[in-house]
mmCIF file of C-alpha atoms in Angstrom:
data_model
loop_
_atom_site.group_PDB
_atom_site.id
_atom_site.type_symbol
_atom_site.label_atom_id
_atom_site.label_comp_id
_atom_site.label_asym_id
_atom_site.label_seq_id
_atom_site.Cartn_x
_atom_site.Cartn_y
_atom_site.Cartn_z
ATOM 1 C CA MET A 1 2.087 43.384 23.025
ATOM 2 C CA GLU A 2 3.264 44.639 19.642
ATOM 3 C CA LYS A 3 0.471 45.829 17.377
ATOM 4 C CA LYS A 4 -0.262 43.587 14.405
ATOM 5 C CA TYR A 5 -1.417 45.062 11.095
ATOM 6 C CA GLN A 6 -3.500 43.352 8.432
ATOM 7 C CA ILE A 7 -3.471 44.831 4.934
ATOM 8 C CA ALA A 8 -6.274 43.316 2.850
ATOM 9 C CA ILE A 9 -6.128 43.469 -0.942
ATOM 10 C CA ASP A 10 -9.038 42.192 -3.044
ATOM 11 C CA GLY A 11 -9.864 42.230 -6.734
ATOM 12 C CA PHE A 12 -10.457 40.166 -9.852
ATOM 13 C CA SER A 13 -7.876 37.755 -11.263
ATOM 14 C CA SER A 14 -4.820 39.207 -13.020
ATOM 15 C CA CYS A 15 -5.531 42.745 -11.827
ATOM 16 C CA GLY A 16 -2.201 43.152 -10.023
ATOM 17 C CA LYS A 17 -3.210 42.205 -6.477
ATOM 18 C CA SER A 18 -0.251 39.958 -5.802
ATOM 19 C CA THR A 19 2.191 42.394 -7.386
ATOM 20 C CA LEU A 20 1.028 45.113 -5.009
ATOM 21 C CA ALA A 21 0.839 42.781 -2.019
ATOM 22 C CA LYS A 22 4.406 41.544 -2.518
ATOM 23 C CA ALA A 23 5.720 45.087 -2.926
ATOM 24 C CA LEU A 24 3.937 46.328 0.209
ATOM 25 C CA ALA A 25 5.121 43.348 2.249
ATOM 26 C CA LYS A 26 8.706 43.952 1.145
ATOM 27 C CA GLU A 27 8.508 47.683 1.865
ATOM 28 C CA LEU A 28 6.991 47.162 5.312
ATOM 29 C CA ARG A 29 8.786 43.894 6.153
ATOM 30 C CA PHE A 30 5.421 42.204 6.680
ATOM 31 C CA LEU A 31 4.515 38.602 5.902
ATOM 32 C CA PHE A 32 3.031 38.209 2.417
ATOM 33 C CA VAL A 33 0.264 35.630 2.040
ATOM 34 C CA ASP A 34 -1.060 34.804 -1.423
ATOM 35 C CA SER A 35 -4.474 33.357 -0.601
ATOM 36 C CA GLY A 36 -5.106 32.566 -4.256
ATOM 37 C CA ALA A 37 -2.065 30.299 -4.257
ATOM 38 C CA MET A 38 -3.661 28.284 -1.473
ATOM 39 C CA TYR A 39 -6.801 27.656 -3.549
ATOM 40 C CA ARG A 40 -4.637 26.879 -6.578
ATOM 41 C CA ALA A 41 -2.764 24.310 -4.505
ATOM 42 C CA VAL A 42 -6.032 22.575 -3.625
ATOM 43 C CA ALA A 43 -7.058 22.648 -7.297
ATOM 44 C CA LEU A 44 -3.691 21.157 -8.284
ATOM 45 C CA TYR A 45 -4.101 18.380 -5.718
ATOM 46 C CA CYS A 46 -7.545 17.585 -7.145
ATOM 47 C CA ILE A 47 -6.155 17.425 -10.687
ATOM 48 C CA ASN A 48 -3.198 15.239 -9.728
ATOM 49 C CA HIS A 49 -5.337 12.842 -7.700
ATOM 50 C CA ASN A 50 -8.347 12.709 -10.054
ATOM 51 C CA VAL A 51 -10.643 14.225 -7.442
ATOM 52 C CA LYS A 52 -13.974 15.305 -8.906
ATOM 53 C CA ILE A 53 -14.707 18.813 -7.645
ATOM 54 C CA GLU A 54 -18.451 18.173 -7.800
ATOM 55 C CA ASP A 55 -18.073 15.154 -5.478
ATOM 56 C CA SER A 56 -18.353 16.928 -2.126
ATOM 57 C CA ASP A 57 -17.723 13.796 -0.042
ATOM 58 C CA GLN A 58 -14.520 12.994 -1.901
ATOM 59 C CA LEU A 59 -13.381 16.604 -1.760
ATOM 60 C CA ASN A 60 -14.051 16.922 1.961
ATOM 61 C CA SER A 61 -12.076 13.756 2.660
ATOM 62 C CA ILE A 62 -8.971 14.938 0.800
ATOM 63 C CA LEU A 63 -8.923 18.248 2.675
ATOM 64 C CA LEU A 64 -7.582 16.324 5.656
ATOM 65 C CA ASP A 65 -4.592 15.260 3.537
ATOM 66 C CA ILE A 66 -3.672 18.727 2.303
ATOM 67 C CA ASN A 67 -0.971 20.772 3.999
ATOM 68 C CA ILE A 68 -0.017 24.130 2.473
ATOM 69 C CA GLN A 69 3.024 26.118 3.569
ATOM 70 C CA PHE A 70 4.707 29.347 2.501
ATOM 71 C CA LYS A 71 8.498 29.514 2.665
ATOM 72 C CA GLN A 72 10.727 32.507 1.942
ATOM 73 C CA GLU A 73 13.679 31.321 -0.139
ATOM 74 C CA GLN A 74 16.241 33.776 -1.546
ATOM 75 C CA ASP A 75 13.814 36.715 -1.479
ATOM 76 C CA THR A 76 11.152 34.656 -3.258
ATOM 77 C CA LEU A 77 8.006 33.238 -1.674
ATOM 78 C CA GLN A 78 7.661 29.529 -2.431
ATOM 79 C CA ILE A 79 4.457 27.535 -2.007
ATOM 80 C CA TYR A 80 4.643 23.960 -0.785
ATOM 81 C CA LEU A 81 1.883 21.374 -1.046
ATOM 82 C CA ASN A 82 2.550 18.419 1.247
ATOM 83 C CA GLU A 83 6.277 19.262 1.287
ATOM 84 C CA GLU A 84 6.474 19.554 -2.534
ATOM 85 C CA ASN A 85 7.339 22.907 -4.102
ATOM 86 C CA VAL A 86 4.395 23.761 -6.389
ATOM 87 C CA THR A 87 5.143 27.451 -6.937
ATOM 88 C CA GLU A 88 5.322 27.072 -10.723
ATOM 89 C CA ALA A 89 2.873 24.185 -11.106
ATOM 90 C CA ILE A 90 -0.057 26.109 -9.615
ATOM 91 C CA ARG A 91 0.278 28.817 -12.296
ATOM 92 C CA ASP A 92 -0.606 26.410 -15.101
ATOM 93 C CA LEU A 93 -3.671 27.359 -17.160
ATOM 94 C CA LYS A 94 -5.279 23.990 -16.368
ATOM 95 C CA VAL A 95 -5.150 24.851 -12.669
ATOM 96 C CA ALA A 96 -6.425 28.363 -13.377
ATOM 97 C CA SER A 97 -9.437 26.919 -15.198
ATOM 98 C CA GLN A 98 -10.526 25.019 -12.060
ATOM 99 C CA VAL A 99 -9.458 27.234 -9.187
ATOM 100 C CA SER A 100 -12.632 29.360 -9.095
ATOM 101 C CA GLU A 101 -14.815 26.245 -8.845
ATOM 102 C CA VAL A 102 -12.639 24.943 -6.005
ATOM 103 C CA ALA A 103 -12.719 28.313 -4.233
ATOM 104 C CA ALA A 104 -16.519 28.380 -4.438
ATOM 105 C CA ILE A 105 -16.830 25.276 -2.246
ATOM 106 C CA SER A 106 -17.701 26.164 1.349
ATOM 107 C CA SER A 107 -15.690 23.407 3.023
ATOM 108 C CA VAL A 108 -12.553 24.443 1.136
ATOM 109 C CA ARG A 109 -13.043 28.090 2.021
ATOM 110 C CA LYS A 110 -13.681 27.268 5.678
ATOM 111 C CA LYS A 111 -10.425 25.312 5.977
ATOM 112 C CA LEU A 112 -8.274 27.885 4.202
ATOM 113 C CA VAL A 113 -9.845 30.957 5.833
ATOM 114 C CA ALA A 114 -9.151 29.464 9.273
ATOM 115 C CA GLN A 115 -5.532 28.912 8.266
ATOM 116 C CA GLN A 116 -5.263 32.470 6.918
ATOM 117 C CA GLN A 117 -6.700 33.998 10.089
ATOM 118 C CA LYS A 118 -4.294 31.982 12.233
ATOM 119 C CA MET A 119 -1.346 33.473 10.342
ATOM 120 C CA ALA A 120 -2.412 36.943 11.479
ATOM 121 C CA GLU A 121 -2.265 36.023 15.162
ATOM 122 C CA SER A 122 1.515 36.239 15.228
ATOM 123 C CA ASN A 123 2.341 38.329 12.151
ATOM 124 C CA SER A 124 1.664 41.694 10.586
ATOM 125 C CA LEU A 125 0.769 40.681 7.068
ATOM 126 C CA VAL A 126 -0.359 41.642 3.598
ATOM 127 C CA MET A 127 -2.857 39.237 2.069
ATOM 128 C CA ASP A 128 -4.486 39.341 -1.343
ATOM 129 C CA GLY A 129 -7.486 37.434 -2.636
ATOM 130 C CA ARG A 130 -11.199 37.744 -3.338
ATOM 131 C CA ASP A 131 -12.716 38.028 0.149
ATOM 132 C CA ILE A 132 -9.868 39.192 2.387
ATOM 133 C CA GLY A 133 -11.463 42.497 3.361
ATOM 134 C CA THR A 134 -15.012 41.151 3.535
ATOM 135 C CA VAL A 135 -14.633 37.715 5.160
ATOM 136 C CA VAL A 136 -11.096 36.809 6.225
ATOM 137 C CA PHE A 137 -10.254 40.152 7.866
ATOM 138 C CA PRO A 138 -13.426 42.279 7.997
ATOM 139 C CA ASN A 139 -11.664 44.506 10.546
ATOM 140 C CA ALA A 140 -8.379 44.752 8.635
ATOM 141 C CA SER A 141 -6.150 47.733 9.382
ATOM 142 C CA ILE A 142 -6.619 48.955 5.812
ATOM 143 C CA LYS A 143 -8.314 47.519 2.729
ATOM 144 C CA PHE A 144 -7.627 47.990 -0.969
ATOM 145 C CA PHE A 145 -9.767 46.905 -3.914
ATOM 146 C CA ILE A 146 -7.796 46.646 -7.149
ATOM 147 C CA THR A 147 -9.408 46.984 -10.574
ATOM 148 C CA ALA A 148 -8.207 47.165 -14.173
ATOM 149 C CA ASP A 149 -9.691 47.046 -17.656
ATOM 150 C CA PRO A 150 -10.554 43.388 -18.492
ATOM 151 C CA LEU A 151 -8.541 43.340 -21.724
ATOM 152 C CA ILE A 152 -5.525 44.809 -19.950
ATOM 153 C CA ARG A 153 -5.845 42.094 -17.321
ATOM 154 C CA ALA A 154 -6.018 39.449 -20.053
ATOM 155 C CA GLN A 155 -2.934 40.873 -21.763
ATOM 156 C CA ARG A 156 -1.011 40.789 -18.484
ATOM 157 C CA ARG A 157 -1.948 37.156 -17.913
ATOM 158 C CA TYR A 158 -1.104 36.281 -21.527
ATOM 159 C CA ASN A 159 2.320 37.895 -21.197
ATOM 160 C CA GLU A 160 2.931 36.071 -17.910
ATOM 161 C CA LEU A 161 2.099 32.684 -19.414
ATOM 162 C CA ARG A 162 4.310 33.279 -22.455
ATOM 163 C CA ALA A 163 7.182 34.382 -20.233
ATOM 164 C CA LYS A 164 6.846 31.148 -18.265
ATOM 165 C CA GLY A 165 7.286 28.914 -21.293
ATOM 166 C CA ASN A 166 3.894 28.837 -23.019
ATOM 167 C CA PRO A 167 4.689 30.527 -26.373
ATOM 168 C CA SER A 168 1.735 28.916 -28.168
ATOM 169 C CA ILE A 169 -0.909 30.045 -25.674
ATOM 170 C CA ASP A 170 -4.047 31.426 -27.339
ATOM 171 C CA PHE A 171 -4.915 34.984 -26.231
ATOM 172 C CA ASN A 172 -8.640 34.339 -26.776
ATOM 173 C CA LEU A 173 -8.415 31.332 -24.466
ATOM 174 C CA VAL A 174 -6.902 33.561 -21.776
ATOM 175 C CA VAL A 175 -9.705 36.115 -22.234
ATOM 176 C CA GLU A 176 -12.361 33.407 -21.929
ATOM 177 C CA ASN A 177 -10.662 31.937 -18.860
ATOM 178 C CA LEU A 178 -10.686 35.329 -17.116
ATOM 179 C CA ARG A 179 -14.347 35.920 -17.984
ATOM 180 C CA HIS A 180 -15.214 32.474 -16.652
ATOM 181 C CA ARG A 181 -13.357 33.105 -13.399
ATOM 182 C CA ASP A 182 -14.868 36.584 -13.012
ATOM 183 C CA ARG A 183 -18.360 35.147 -13.410
ATOM 184 C CA ILE A 184 -17.842 32.420 -10.822
ATOM 185 C CA ASP A 185 -15.995 34.679 -8.365
ATOM 186 C CA SER A 186 -18.769 37.293 -8.490
ATOM 187 C CA THR A 187 -21.774 34.981 -8.291
ATOM 188 C CA ARG A 188 -20.745 32.144 -5.956
ATOM 189 C CA ASP A 189 -22.950 31.662 -2.896
ATOM 190 C CA ASP A 190 -20.114 31.590 -0.370
ATOM 191 C CA SER A 191 -18.102 34.821 -0.052
ATOM 192 C CA PRO A 192 -18.574 36.284 -3.553
ATOM 193 C CA LEU A 193 -16.064 38.850 -4.726
ATOM 194 C CA ARG A 194 -17.177 42.354 -3.845
ATOM 195 C CA LYS A 195 -15.609 45.593 -2.722
ATOM 196 C CA ALA A 196 -15.765 46.123 1.041
ATOM 197 C CA ASP A 197 -17.601 49.315 1.978
ATOM 198 C CA ASP A 198 -14.474 50.750 3.588
ATOM 199 C CA ALA A 199 -12.000 49.612 0.915
ATOM 200 C CA ILE A 200 -9.892 52.070 -1.078
ATOM 201 C CA GLU A 201 -10.309 51.418 -4.803
ATOM 202 C CA ILE A 202 -7.274 51.608 -7.084
ATOM 203 C CA ASP A 203 -7.717 51.312 -10.868
ATOM 204 C CA ASN A 204 -4.263 50.408 -12.127
ATOM 205 C CA SER A 205 -5.110 50.170 -15.845
ATOM 206 C CA THR A 206 -2.710 53.017 -16.630
ATOM 207 C CA LEU A 207 -0.393 52.720 -13.624
ATOM 208 C CA SER A 208 3.047 51.164 -13.496
ATOM 209 C CA GLU A 209 3.853 48.781 -10.648
ATOM 210 C CA LYS A 210 5.858 51.533 -8.954
ATOM 211 C CA GLU A 211 3.030 54.064 -9.320
ATOM 212 C CA GLN A 212 0.506 51.604 -7.905
ATOM 213 C CA LEU A 213 2.756 50.989 -4.905
ATOM 214 C CA GLN A 214 3.139 54.711 -4.251
ATOM 215 C CA VAL A 215 -0.637 55.237 -4.338
ATOM 216 C CA ALA A 216 -1.143 52.468 -1.781
ATOM 217 C CA LEU A 217 1.714 53.651 0.445
ATOM 218 C CA THR A 218 0.343 57.188 0.469
ATOM 219 C CA HIS A 219 -2.997 55.939 1.797
ATOM 220 C CA LEU A 220 -1.266 53.626 4.267
ATOM 221 C CA TYR A 221 1.125 56.226 5.686
ATOM 222 C CA ASN A 222 -1.664 58.784 5.984
ATOM 223 C CA LYS A 223 -3.567 56.353 8.192
ATOM 224 C CA PHE A 224 -0.582 54.840 10.019
ATOM 225 C CA PRO A 225 2.304 57.345 9.987
ATOM 226 C CA GLU A 226 4.216 55.162 12.455
ATOM 227 C CA LEU A 227 4.798 52.628 9.667
ATOM 228 C CA LYS A 228 6.833 55.127 7.690
ATOM 229 C CA ASN A 229 9.773 54.863 10.079
#
């Protein structure tokens, strides 16, 4: 049976996790799974259907109605929620303001973690999130923990939102949103964000995307030289 690899990438929001994960998956021809997009999709569903996040009974009931799929279309990963393409919709700031609260709910995490683990049964994959190396794949082939200066992270997110058609977005609002998400991600009872003991930390505050990729590949090829072929 062909060996399956799991590359786990964790870190705070807007620190470059997905950028690295996508680049590694492309380089290695592995499946890329954006776990954060899955939680964003649930948050979007709650917003669109007026589901109160604090109403656990209502939230648990709608989980049965949620189907999330990843589809590769023209070299771009698209996220579908109940057959609707929500790739752009889940990046809205309104969704971002609620996603950490949604991700802190145990029943949501249980459903999505089970789905994430199932993906690894038949695929070598790269997955990024908050608890990939600590909860989803505690025995991952290799783990990375990505960090960056908070203001640099905020600037990256601000630039992303402006590039996607939000020219009037307030930078201070972006900073506050990141601080809010950091606080919830780090202090939630279920699977709080933390660096796994065996994770390799990469501070990309001063690194380009290409430099970050090379750092990760160096560690990866040192551990698994067979992947270099």
